[in-house]
Amino acid sequence: MSDNLIKVPTMAEMMAAGETPDILFWVGCAGSFDDKAKRVTKAFVKILNKAGVKFAVLGTEEGCTGDPAKRAGNEFLFQMQAMQNIQVMNAYDVKKIVASCPHCLNTLKNEYPELGGHYEVLHHTELIQSLLNEGKITIPNGTFQGKRITYHDPCYLGRANGIYEAPRELLAKLDAALAEMPRNKERGFCCGAGGAQMFKEAEPGEREVNVARSEEALGVNPDVIAVGCPFCKTMMADGVKHFEKEETVTVMDVAEMIANAADL
Amino acid sequence: MHIVSIAAFSLIFLGGIGFFGFKVSKIARNIKLGRPEDRSGNFAERFKIMMLVAFGQSKMVVRPVAGILHLFIYLAFLLTQIELLEIIIDGFTGNHRLVWGALEGTALAGLYTFTINAIEFLSLLALIATVVFLFRRNIVRIARFQKPEMKGWPSKDANIILFGEIFLVTNIFLMNSGDQALQALGVYHQTGEFVLSGILASKLSGVSQETLIIIERIGWWGHLIGIVGFMVYLPFSKHFHIFLAFPNVFFSKLEPKGRFTNLESVTKEVKLMMDPSADPYAAPAEDAAPVSFGAKDVFDLSWKQLMDAYSCTECGRCTSECPANNTGKLLSPRAIMMKTRDRIEEVGAGIDKNGKDYRDEKTLLHNYISPEELWACTTCNACVQACPVNIDPLSIIIDLRRSLVMEESAAPGSLNTMFTNVENNSAPWQFSPADRLNWATEE
Ligand code: SF4
Ligand code: SF4
């Protein structure tokens, strides 16, 4: 890591300076508070800084999108959250959003419009992909060369929104071998966190969902299990630990891998 | 004699159609007990999906073995309808192979022979598929057919249909081989060679003309009775999907799978709460129906969700992809659909008996589907993706959860904690909203 200083302008600061960012980075609750996810947030910001993207975050004005409440059946709470966020974003005249959490992405993209929030919403892997394509960042060969990587499709990125290729194309740029799990893309198997499961004990059963999925991932003998969702990251990391493989197998978000490889 | 057989035919055939129509009208009424939901518009796109998924069976081939075997049965079924048409015409007019009679000597005569040959060929493939299916279900005992919800009637239902299929195909071959043998004797019209039944007919050489006629007639009547029996049976069976698959796929959800409905009733209340000028004590409009949130019973589900239930083939592809079910939880998306159908059937029967406003004490939630099943769902959409007829079990799960949470306040304790956190801290965990940007300056 060459430089730990990151620049994170907020919408309020930008507005005060009379500037309008090109894109709002929606950090999300996990990205703001969860230790593993915060590393992804920072890695992504480094990429944005490096590429010179004019972005801003909402900072303390951002609030939970309401996704966990909605999936848990609390539509009231969801819509309260949604309307508050929409009020804030519309006041800033937000047009375009990038989110590093597929759950945030899904709600912002698919469920906010009906409530008055119309934005173009991208996943961070999609934005990084276009930055790479435009040559705004480059990846020297090296870091992941010869490594075996498997990619776990987050349900809310893959099946829910049909985004399968952007993260895979990024991984392909790393000069590593991509080993697919038996169940991938449309048939990808959940990590077990969605639908507010992250916030409760699992129902009685034979085993945990994340253990089943991690077993499948470990079955292709990866050096890295790549993910694109903060909740998948937690679940898969816990699963790898369950099999006592954390010394040899790392779980990383695609953005962290790119930032690593680009030596940011 | 002719008159007797025409009368018998008419009785069986029209009786079957009548009963079928009666049952279908009941099912249609039951589906209409659901809430309204707008699935109109986008005709071109809907039509395309229907042609692809229902007609073209595109999601079946994800599992190639079952997909291709099912395709044989499906194609045989479609094509056999042409032969059925001739049976109907002959039955009502007391003729024998009237269509051939009409085509004989014309340019289309070859097409007739070709069609019957195609039917026979596909029937043979369907027969093989049926035997393999019976084998898979009863001898190999493929896991997805052995889940708890398949115990008893559902497994019998599947076997009845498969044996029915064998019965139908057998009769086609009896009829056609009898016919071919009689043609060889010069008794029946010369329709050209039916390859497969021709082979069977060669085994019938030396059999008397009278016996051949009996064989042919047994096949003819057997086929008719098989078809009518099928028709009468379908409304009670998972096999009703052969009709409902088409409209059900046509009315599929077209939005991204991740998009859940926003409850309008909630939007109204939330807007009121957030609008500083609104009078919170304002009396609700006179004609306002009492709002309930989420679904407690089948009446609270939409017509499309009820149509989903009637379209379910009980194939279990959803359940075999479900992460909850795969890890031994009680939840099975197939069971969600089967229970919804059982409940709507029960409600329908109650209405038949006691009038249209009849309501019993039971509800889909609790009496049929338990909170334990509902809370196991990760909302991963694997079931929706897997379903070959685009059924959406997840939407029912969410609507029932909504009722549990918003009507009964019966969420698990840990979720209530999460709700409180979101409400107070705007995050599902107990962090202060003021710290939300701390990551930017932390090491
Ligand atoms: S959405 Fe729920 S029911 Fe459907 S497969 Fe996923 S966990 Fe199972
Ligand atoms: S819901 Fe669909 S996938 Fe599941 S059993 Fe019914 S038809 Fe099969």
XYZ file of C-alpha atoms and ligand atoms in Angstrom:
723
model
C 0.000 0.000 0.000
C 1.723 3.128 -1.150
C -0.363 5.767 0.512
C -3.056 5.557 3.096
C -4.495 8.994 2.612
C -7.851 8.844 0.968
C -10.001 11.741 -0.120
C -13.674 11.335 0.735
C -15.666 14.461 -0.070
C -19.227 14.627 1.226
C -22.206 15.930 -0.679
C -22.567 18.747 1.844
C -18.954 19.860 1.358
C -19.281 19.712 -2.402
C -22.460 21.720 -2.328
C -20.874 24.324 -0.039
C -18.019 24.625 -2.530
C -20.532 25.077 -5.318
C -19.602 21.802 -6.962
C -21.654 18.877 -8.197
C -20.158 15.411 -8.116
C -20.612 13.112 -11.107
C -21.620 10.237 -8.933
C -22.737 9.494 -5.396
C -20.930 6.637 -3.672
C -23.510 4.900 -1.499
C -21.394 3.342 1.226
C -24.100 1.410 3.053
C -24.265 0.323 6.699
C -21.852 -2.582 6.342
C -19.439 -0.468 4.329
C -19.554 2.190 7.043
C -19.462 0.103 10.201
C -18.341 -3.479 9.549
C -14.585 -3.962 9.784
C -14.257 -6.345 6.859
C -16.518 -4.212 4.697
C -14.761 -0.980 5.634
C -11.628 -2.345 3.991
C -13.624 -2.741 0.779
C -14.986 0.781 1.088
C -11.494 2.178 1.430
C -10.117 0.095 -1.395
C -12.880 1.319 -3.656
C -12.284 4.946 -2.654
C -8.607 4.511 -3.496
C -9.611 3.342 -6.935
C -11.956 6.315 -7.336
C -9.240 8.715 -6.154
C -6.667 7.190 -8.462
C -8.995 7.356 -11.441
C -9.870 10.946 -10.615
C -13.573 10.277 -10.359
C -15.515 13.258 -9.082
C -17.607 11.551 -6.424
C -19.059 12.268 -3.032
C -20.606 10.361 -0.148
C -23.552 11.363 1.985
C -21.605 10.707 5.164
C -23.750 11.171 8.230
C -26.708 12.052 6.034
C -26.821 8.505 4.692
C -29.163 6.056 6.401
C -29.920 2.366 5.974
C -31.744 1.819 2.673
C -34.274 -0.275 4.559
C -33.382 -3.499 2.753
C -33.101 -5.726 5.838
C -36.372 -4.339 7.191
C -38.172 -4.928 3.905
C -36.929 -8.499 3.436
C -37.912 -9.209 7.024
C -41.448 -8.059 6.313
C -41.321 -4.641 7.950
C -42.560 -2.584 5.036
C -43.282 0.402 7.284
C -39.731 0.750 8.410
C -38.462 0.195 4.892
C -40.587 2.937 3.422
C -39.705 5.348 6.253
C -36.030 4.788 5.504
C -36.568 5.001 1.775
C -38.465 8.266 1.916
C -35.908 9.881 4.200
C -33.085 8.859 1.910
C -34.977 9.966 -1.163
C -35.622 13.361 0.409
C -31.915 13.803 1.086
C -30.795 12.597 -2.329
C -33.381 14.553 -4.260
C -32.395 17.700 -2.371
C -28.858 17.155 -3.682
C -30.265 16.414 -7.110
C -28.532 13.048 -7.234
C -28.654 11.390 -10.660
C -26.178 8.579 -10.496
C -25.188 6.262 -7.664
C -22.544 3.602 -7.224
C -23.010 1.065 -4.445
C -20.601 -1.558 -3.168
C -23.413 -3.499 -1.520
C -25.765 -5.415 -3.818
C -28.579 -5.118 -1.275
C -28.318 -1.322 -1.300
C -28.002 -1.421 -5.081
C -31.125 -3.506 -5.451
C -33.323 -1.345 -3.240
C -32.029 1.931 -4.675
C -32.362 0.704 -8.219
C -35.592 -1.268 -8.117
C -37.649 -0.203 -5.136
C -36.932 3.506 -4.723
C -38.301 4.692 -8.091
C -41.901 3.965 -7.138
C -41.398 6.040 -3.996
C -40.022 9.026 -5.897
C -36.305 8.245 -6.113
C -35.152 7.879 -9.719
C -31.455 7.231 -10.080
C -29.074 5.378 -12.309
C -27.491 2.819 -10.010
C -24.266 0.917 -10.638
C -22.458 -1.763 -8.723
C -18.875 -0.864 -7.874
C -17.603 -3.682 -10.098
C -19.427 -2.131 -13.050
C -17.899 1.269 -12.406
C -14.399 -0.180 -11.941
C -14.839 -2.075 -15.164
C -15.554 1.097 -17.104
C -12.643 2.895 -15.396
C -10.360 0.097 -16.561
C -11.814 0.131 -20.042
C -11.303 3.888 -20.260
C -7.706 3.470 -19.115
C -8.252 5.580 -15.996
C -6.640 2.885 -13.915
C -4.254 0.174 -14.975
C -3.268 -3.093 -13.426
C 0.338 -4.190 -13.737
C 0.769 -7.957 -13.915
C 1.816 -9.564 -10.754
C -0.099 -9.683 -7.530
C -2.541 -12.424 -8.429
C -0.653 -14.039 -11.265
C -0.906 -17.801 -11.133
C -3.385 -17.683 -8.257
C -6.571 -19.682 -8.334
C -9.654 -17.570 -7.790
C -13.248 -18.612 -7.476
C -16.051 -16.096 -7.593
C -19.172 -16.339 -5.452
C -22.205 -14.658 -7.053
C -24.125 -12.533 -4.545
C -27.844 -13.295 -4.967
C -28.783 -9.621 -5.041
C -26.228 -8.860 -7.726
C -26.646 -12.003 -9.841
C -30.128 -13.461 -9.910
C -31.774 -10.346 -8.534
C -30.225 -7.944 -11.031
C -28.600 -10.053 -13.709
C -25.057 -8.762 -13.110
C -22.749 -11.742 -13.622
C -20.102 -10.545 -16.028
C -18.671 -7.292 -14.645
C -16.994 -8.906 -11.621
C -15.782 -11.837 -13.726
C -14.274 -9.532 -16.323
C -12.418 -7.691 -13.583
C -11.044 -10.958 -12.254
C -9.988 -11.915 -15.759
C -7.834 -8.766 -15.829
C -5.853 -10.063 -12.868
C -4.115 -12.756 -14.874
C -5.310 -15.390 -12.473
C -7.089 -18.651 -13.153
C -10.821 -18.340 -12.553
C -12.204 -21.630 -11.256
C -16.009 -21.710 -11.257
C -17.891 -23.505 -8.525
C -20.356 -26.171 -9.685
C -23.237 -23.834 -8.855
C -22.518 -20.446 -10.387
C -24.223 -17.493 -12.067
C -28.001 -18.144 -12.319
C -27.605 -21.256 -10.218
C -25.299 -19.684 -7.663
C -25.917 -20.855 -4.116
C -26.709 -18.257 -1.470
C -24.172 -17.456 1.268
C -26.984 -17.506 3.786
C -27.070 -13.825 4.761
C -29.890 -12.452 2.634
C -33.471 -11.822 3.634
C -32.312 -10.432 6.998
C -30.799 -13.820 7.953
C -27.627 -11.853 8.760
C -29.391 -10.425 11.787
C -30.882 -13.556 13.299
C -30.094 -17.126 14.264
C -30.734 -19.702 11.555
C -33.791 -21.940 11.909
C -33.130 -25.477 13.119
C -31.511 -27.609 10.430
C -28.583 -29.846 9.620
C -26.035 -27.150 8.952
C -25.491 -23.487 8.210
C -25.948 -22.219 4.670
C -22.568 -20.456 4.675
C -20.842 -23.690 5.665
C -22.442 -25.496 2.725
C -21.420 -22.745 0.319
C -17.901 -22.427 1.690
C -17.449 -26.161 1.359
C -18.400 -25.876 -2.292
C -15.993 -22.961 -2.769
C -13.141 -24.767 -1.035
C -13.887 -27.754 -3.235
C -12.331 -25.981 -6.237
C -9.102 -25.390 -4.255
C -8.926 -21.632 -4.539
C -6.300 -19.295 -3.170
C -8.867 -16.540 -3.107
C -12.644 -16.600 -2.828
C -13.771 -13.397 -4.518
C -17.051 -11.762 -3.549
C -18.957 -8.622 -4.449
C -21.053 -8.100 -1.346
C -20.132 -7.218 2.258
C -22.513 -9.824 3.679
C -21.201 -12.581 1.440
C -17.732 -11.555 2.576
C -18.573 -12.097 6.221
C -20.414 -15.344 5.554
C -17.726 -16.849 3.363
C -14.942 -15.782 5.708
C -16.772 -17.435 8.594
C -17.261 -20.542 6.477
C -13.576 -20.704 5.587
C -12.785 -20.398 9.278
C -15.192 -23.229 10.015
C -13.019 -25.468 7.855
C -9.866 -23.982 9.398
C -8.633 -22.833 6.008
C -8.173 -19.145 6.809
C -4.380 -19.471 6.654
C -4.401 -20.573 3.040
C -7.600 -19.187 1.543
C -8.520 -15.512 1.623
C -11.941 -14.043 1.045
C -11.739 -10.719 -0.756
C -14.036 -8.314 -2.474
C -13.242 -7.810 -6.148
C -12.535 -4.123 -5.421
C -9.909 -5.032 -2.832
C -8.246 -7.321 -5.324
C -8.150 -4.635 -7.987
C -6.834 -2.058 -5.529
C -4.195 -4.550 -4.413
C -3.166 -5.423 -7.915
C -3.032 -1.758 -8.925
C -0.808 -1.226 -5.899
C -3.081 1.355 -4.323
C -75.123 -50.281 -33.954
C -73.802 -47.019 -35.328
C -76.362 -45.050 -33.406
C -75.446 -46.820 -30.184
C -71.756 -46.091 -30.574
C -72.358 -42.473 -31.598
C -74.528 -42.050 -28.518
C -71.961 -43.713 -26.261
C -69.220 -41.587 -27.717
C -71.206 -38.385 -27.313
C -72.084 -39.227 -23.746
C -68.503 -39.974 -22.732
C -66.957 -37.121 -24.650
C -69.457 -34.373 -23.877
C -69.797 -35.562 -20.295
C -66.015 -35.321 -19.895
C -65.870 -31.870 -21.461
C -68.783 -30.715 -19.327
C -67.210 -31.930 -16.111
C -63.866 -30.443 -17.076
C -65.494 -27.093 -17.839
C -67.290 -27.190 -14.515
C -64.080 -27.842 -12.585
C -62.171 -25.212 -14.546
C -64.820 -22.619 -13.753
C -64.398 -23.463 -10.056
C -60.645 -23.034 -10.307
C -61.090 -19.751 -12.151
C -63.442 -18.566 -9.418
C -60.928 -19.577 -6.755
C -58.129 -17.723 -8.504
C -60.336 -14.650 -8.658
C -60.693 -14.718 -4.888
C -57.202 -13.211 -4.885
C -56.454 -9.506 -4.735
C -56.151 -7.561 -7.968
C -52.634 -7.173 -9.317
C -51.715 -5.436 -12.533
C -49.961 -7.775 -14.921
C -51.297 -6.180 -18.084
C -49.354 -4.511 -20.876
C -46.079 -5.506 -22.525
C -47.912 -7.962 -24.711
C -44.986 -8.552 -27.049
C -42.559 -9.247 -24.244
C -45.010 -11.478 -22.411
C -45.764 -13.402 -25.561
C -42.078 -13.913 -26.166
C -41.496 -15.278 -22.666
C -44.480 -17.574 -23.040
C -43.184 -18.963 -26.321
C -39.736 -19.433 -24.841
C -40.423 -20.749 -21.362
C -43.799 -22.471 -21.674
C -43.994 -23.501 -25.318
C -40.251 -23.811 -25.828
C -39.587 -25.376 -22.390
C -36.398 -23.337 -22.111
C -36.031 -23.731 -18.350
C -36.618 -27.489 -18.450
C -33.330 -28.256 -20.165
C -31.319 -26.825 -17.272
C -31.576 -30.413 -16.095
C -30.887 -32.125 -19.416
C -32.065 -35.673 -18.667
C -35.429 -34.775 -17.193
C -35.719 -31.897 -19.659
C -35.350 -34.020 -22.773
C -37.501 -36.882 -21.512
C -40.200 -34.398 -20.581
C -39.872 -32.874 -24.039
C -40.754 -36.256 -25.606
C -43.926 -36.520 -23.549
C -44.786 -32.897 -24.226
C -44.323 -33.178 -27.992
C -46.180 -36.492 -28.130
C -49.005 -34.871 -26.203
C -49.173 -31.877 -28.538
C -49.073 -33.941 -31.699
C -51.512 -36.593 -30.507
C -54.155 -33.881 -30.371
C -54.286 -34.125 -34.167
C -55.173 -37.789 -33.986
C -57.657 -36.968 -31.242
C -59.317 -34.553 -33.625
C -59.962 -37.393 -36.047
C -61.249 -39.578 -33.229
C -63.714 -36.855 -32.295
C -64.882 -36.405 -35.877
C -65.239 -40.143 -36.361
C -66.967 -40.501 -33.008
C -69.660 -37.958 -33.726
C -70.256 -39.075 -37.310
C -69.855 -42.807 -36.845
C -67.132 -42.961 -39.477
C -63.729 -44.545 -39.633
C -60.737 -42.303 -40.314
C -62.829 -39.650 -41.975
C -59.912 -37.263 -42.240
C -58.023 -39.795 -44.303
C -61.150 -40.274 -46.383
C -61.195 -36.580 -47.111
C -57.512 -36.394 -47.920
C -57.198 -39.608 -49.892
C -56.043 -38.987 -53.410
C -55.171 -35.357 -52.704
C -51.729 -33.848 -52.334
C -52.237 -33.876 -48.568
C -52.631 -37.636 -48.257
C -48.900 -38.039 -47.698
C -49.079 -35.528 -44.888
C -51.662 -37.682 -43.124
C -49.455 -40.750 -43.241
C -46.486 -38.692 -42.161
C -48.365 -37.196 -39.220
C -49.554 -40.544 -37.908
C -46.022 -41.869 -38.208
C -44.697 -38.874 -36.312
C -47.301 -39.418 -33.589
C -46.328 -43.054 -33.297
C -42.659 -42.277 -33.180
C -43.083 -39.635 -30.482
C -45.461 -41.903 -28.588
C -42.749 -44.520 -28.439
C -40.269 -41.938 -27.143
C -42.880 -40.759 -24.647
C -43.403 -44.339 -23.533
C -39.697 -44.738 -22.909
C -39.636 -41.407 -21.054
C -42.583 -42.458 -18.932
C -40.927 -45.692 -17.923
C -37.726 -43.840 -17.052
C -39.733 -41.331 -15.016
C -41.449 -44.113 -13.084
C -38.053 -45.630 -12.497
C -36.591 -42.335 -11.275
C -39.441 -41.718 -8.898
C -39.978 -45.211 -7.512
C -36.786 -47.224 -7.904
C -33.885 -44.755 -8.031
C -35.930 -42.498 -5.743
C -34.399 -39.199 -6.814
C -34.102 -36.985 -3.735
C -36.354 -34.148 -4.823
C -39.292 -36.541 -5.183
C -38.876 -37.930 -1.664
C -39.268 -34.723 0.359
C -41.878 -34.737 3.126
C -44.441 -32.765 1.106
C -44.449 -35.551 -1.499
C -45.637 -38.230 0.937
C -48.981 -39.803 0.119
C -51.227 -38.260 -2.471
C -48.695 -36.122 -4.398
C -46.518 -39.166 -5.148
C -49.564 -41.214 -6.091
C -50.777 -38.406 -8.317
C -47.496 -38.424 -10.224
C -47.621 -42.206 -10.667
C -51.273 -42.214 -11.724
C -50.469 -39.766 -14.487
C -47.472 -41.800 -15.635
C -49.513 -45.000 -15.762
C -52.258 -43.070 -17.556
C -49.656 -42.079 -20.111
C -48.687 -45.713 -20.642
C -52.366 -46.593 -21.021
C -52.817 -43.928 -23.691
C -49.773 -44.917 -25.706
C -50.685 -48.607 -25.512
C -54.092 -47.847 -26.921
C -52.695 -45.775 -29.759
C -50.585 -48.735 -30.769
C -53.444 -51.223 -30.347
C -55.656 -49.066 -32.532
C -53.107 -48.409 -35.228
C -51.685 -51.912 -35.415
C -55.183 -53.407 -35.580
C -55.900 -50.931 -38.321
C -52.729 -51.813 -40.237
C -53.510 -55.519 -40.026
C -57.031 -54.882 -41.273
C -55.639 -52.779 -44.097
C -53.444 -55.682 -45.059
C -56.592 -57.788 -45.284
C -58.135 -55.091 -47.426
C -60.887 -54.376 -44.910
C -59.983 -50.756 -43.982
C -58.867 -47.724 -46.006
C -55.352 -47.987 -47.326
C -53.686 -45.135 -45.477
C -50.118 -45.943 -46.340
C -47.680 -47.541 -43.968
C -47.438 -46.666 -40.262
C -43.947 -47.908 -39.604
C -44.118 -48.745 -35.904
C -47.634 -50.154 -35.754
C -46.874 -51.899 -39.034
C -44.208 -53.875 -37.207
C -46.720 -54.781 -34.506
C -49.319 -55.639 -37.154
C -46.948 -58.168 -38.715
C -47.132 -60.062 -35.400
C -50.908 -60.227 -35.821
C -50.848 -62.223 -39.052
C -53.187 -65.170 -38.809
C -55.453 -63.440 -36.323
C -59.035 -63.481 -37.518
C -60.664 -60.400 -38.962
C -63.216 -60.283 -36.137
C -60.495 -60.341 -33.498
C -58.553 -57.638 -35.338
C -61.609 -55.431 -35.406
C -62.018 -55.964 -31.668
C -58.362 -55.068 -31.100
C -58.694 -51.947 -33.195
C -61.904 -50.921 -31.434
C -60.416 -51.538 -27.983
C -57.570 -49.234 -28.946
C -59.937 -46.611 -30.298
C -62.266 -46.597 -27.297
C -59.376 -47.025 -24.905
C -57.689 -43.960 -26.335
C -60.892 -41.977 -26.078
C -61.556 -43.071 -22.521
C -57.946 -42.402 -21.604
C -58.143 -38.858 -22.938
C -61.474 -38.125 -21.293
C -60.285 -39.696 -18.068
C -57.240 -37.457 -18.203
C -59.422 -34.423 -18.693
C -61.626 -35.295 -15.753
C -58.620 -36.008 -13.578
C -56.468 -32.986 -14.443
C -58.235 -30.369 -12.315
C -57.461 -32.465 -9.225
C -53.851 -32.977 -10.144
C -50.525 -31.193 -10.424
C -50.975 -32.040 -14.087
C -53.257 -29.084 -14.477
C -50.017 -27.320 -15.351
C -50.377 -28.485 -18.931
C -52.995 -25.754 -19.308
C -51.972 -23.167 -16.753
C -48.282 -23.166 -17.655
C -49.061 -20.959 -20.630
C -51.055 -18.153 -18.997
C -48.917 -18.425 -15.891
C -45.741 -17.771 -17.823
C -47.462 -15.103 -19.897
C -48.283 -13.169 -16.741
C -44.779 -13.585 -15.263
C -43.174 -10.799 -13.290
C -41.156 -8.824 -15.838
C -39.209 -6.635 -13.416
C -35.811 -7.649 -12.030
C -36.172 -10.534 -9.598
C -34.774 -8.442 -6.761
C -37.627 -6.006 -6.926
C -40.237 -6.667 -4.253
C -43.579 -4.890 -4.286
C -43.921 -1.685 -2.300
C -47.140 -1.895 -0.299
C -49.282 1.026 -1.357
C -51.268 1.007 1.850
C -48.011 1.542 3.719
C -46.888 4.322 1.380
C -50.029 6.287 2.208
C -49.444 6.016 5.929
C -45.751 6.763 5.719
C -46.432 9.865 3.613
C -48.926 11.013 6.206
C -46.413 10.469 8.973
C -43.715 12.381 7.132
C -45.906 15.249 6.033
C -45.748 17.946 8.732
C -48.978 19.539 7.513
C -51.035 16.350 7.638
C -53.607 15.966 10.394
C -52.735 12.682 12.108
C -56.205 12.440 13.619
C -58.070 12.976 10.388
C -60.834 10.412 10.050
C -60.241 7.877 7.283
C -62.346 8.301 4.198
C -65.840 6.828 4.544
C -65.429 4.186 1.877
C -61.920 3.167 2.901
C -61.721 -0.599 3.213
C -60.008 -1.750 6.390
C -56.371 -2.181 5.436
C -54.434 -5.198 6.468
C -50.751 -5.465 5.798
C -49.287 -8.484 4.123
C -51.078 -11.797 3.667
C -52.631 -13.961 6.332
C -54.814 -16.024 4.064
C -55.283 -16.756 0.387
C -57.674 -13.810 0.002
C -54.758 -11.501 0.773
C -52.628 -12.992 -1.983
C -52.985 -11.737 -5.536
C -54.738 -13.693 -8.277
C -51.323 -14.277 -9.832
C -49.983 -15.862 -6.678
C -53.029 -18.152 -6.616
C -52.585 -18.970 -10.289
C -48.992 -19.838 -9.433
C -50.286 -22.336 -6.890
C -52.547 -24.027 -9.435
C -49.735 -24.079 -12.016
C -47.213 -25.823 -9.800
C -46.012 -29.100 -11.312
C -44.598 -30.273 -7.981
C -41.344 -30.962 -9.773
C -39.312 -29.732 -6.803
C -36.687 -27.944 -8.843
C -37.234 -24.940 -6.583
C -36.743 -26.960 -3.430
C -33.660 -28.728 -4.689
C -31.973 -25.337 -5.267
C -33.230 -23.759 -2.045
C -30.378 -23.027 0.386
C -32.669 -23.358 3.382
C -33.986 -26.735 2.300
C -30.525 -27.883 1.252
C -29.260 -27.343 4.764
C -32.072 -29.235 6.437
C -34.452 -26.401 7.314
C -38.191 -26.940 7.317
C -38.754 -24.533 4.413
C -39.507 -25.959 0.977
C -40.701 -23.526 -1.689
C -42.589 -26.359 -3.384
C -44.438 -27.009 -0.133
C -45.311 -23.295 0.032
C -47.010 -23.621 -3.367
C -48.712 -26.923 -2.540
C -50.046 -25.626 0.748
C -51.342 -22.493 -0.926
C -53.191 -24.662 -3.422
C -54.551 -26.943 -0.708
C -55.796 -23.948 1.234
C -57.469 -22.292 -1.761
C -59.110 -25.610 -2.626
C -60.395 -25.868 0.936
C -61.715 -22.302 0.813
C -63.364 -23.050 -2.541
C -65.031 -26.174 -1.193
C -66.344 -24.189 1.773
C -67.806 -21.585 -0.553
C -69.445 -24.271 -2.703
C -71.107 -25.670 0.372
C -72.009 -22.558 2.305
C -72.243 -19.669 -0.130
C -69.858 -17.102 -1.469
C -69.303 -15.121 1.717
C -68.366 -18.166 3.730
C -65.166 -17.921 5.729
C -63.858 -20.652 7.979
C -61.628 -20.219 11.012
C -58.436 -21.309 9.328
C -55.766 -19.242 7.601
C -52.919 -20.045 5.236
C -50.512 -18.566 7.757
C -50.250 -20.801 10.836
C -52.749 -23.511 9.797
C -50.809 -24.385 6.671
C -47.529 -22.486 6.650
C -45.594 -22.008 9.868
C -43.427 -19.047 10.890
C -40.485 -21.452 11.124
C -40.732 -22.106 7.390
C -41.070 -18.424 6.571
C -38.138 -17.237 8.660
C -35.750 -19.713 7.041
C -35.906 -17.988 3.655
C -32.843 -16.009 2.545
C -34.849 -14.346 -0.267
C -32.185 -15.606 -2.659
C -34.549 -16.106 -5.625
C -33.074 -19.522 -6.445
C -36.565 -21.024 -6.397
C -37.909 -18.370 -8.755
C -34.991 -18.891 -11.107
C -35.375 -22.669 -11.078
C -39.108 -22.872 -11.695
C -39.827 -24.079 -15.231
C -43.212 -22.315 -15.232
C -42.048 -19.044 -13.646
C -43.717 -19.474 -10.292
C -42.683 -17.031 -7.566
C -42.792 -18.777 -4.155
C -40.703 -15.967 -2.677
C -43.444 -13.377 -3.114
C -45.821 -15.489 -1.020
C -43.167 -15.966 1.654
C -42.625 -12.206 1.862
C -46.336 -11.403 1.977
C -46.815 -13.862 4.835
C -43.794 -12.436 6.650
C -45.325 -9.001 6.306
C -48.439 -10.191 8.050
C -46.395 -11.803 10.812
C -44.434 -8.608 11.395
C -46.933 -5.845 10.730
C -50.156 -7.485 11.910
C -48.934 -9.812 14.628
C -45.668 -8.143 15.664
C -44.323 -11.673 15.693
C -40.811 -11.235 14.320
C -38.021 -13.172 16.051
C -36.478 -11.127 18.851
C -33.194 -10.587 17.053
C -35.036 -9.073 14.097
C -36.934 -6.755 16.406
C -33.577 -5.569 17.699
C -32.486 -4.975 14.135
C -35.680 -2.990 13.459
C -35.085 -0.844 16.522
C -31.531 -0.172 15.421
C -32.607 0.854 11.941
C -35.260 3.086 13.427
C -33.003 4.763 15.977
C -29.546 4.619 14.418
C -30.409 4.253 10.767
C -28.269 1.126 10.662
C -29.120 -2.461 11.529
C -26.437 -2.491 14.217
C -26.023 -0.415 17.293
C -23.747 2.313 15.950
C -24.286 5.996 16.255
C -25.304 7.687 13.004
C -22.785 10.406 13.869
C -20.001 7.836 13.389
C -21.066 6.856 9.918
C -18.158 8.535 8.180
C -15.484 7.521 10.697
C -14.107 4.910 8.321
C -12.764 7.680 6.108
C -10.359 8.891 8.776
C -9.603 5.679 10.663
C -6.420 3.738 10.107
S -35.877 -17.449 -2.021
Fe -36.268 -18.501 -0.069
S -37.558 -20.243 -0.612
Fe -36.670 -19.481 -2.507
S -34.840 -20.724 -2.779
Fe -34.167 -18.876 -1.698
S -34.301 -19.420 0.473
Fe -35.454 -20.980 -0.646
S -42.861 -23.998 -7.855
Fe -42.049 -24.423 -9.876
S -40.084 -25.412 -9.489
Fe -41.240 -25.512 -7.591
S -42.271 -27.485 -7.660
Fe -43.697 -25.980 -8.473
S -43.344 -26.038 -10.682
Fe -41.580 -27.054 -9.738
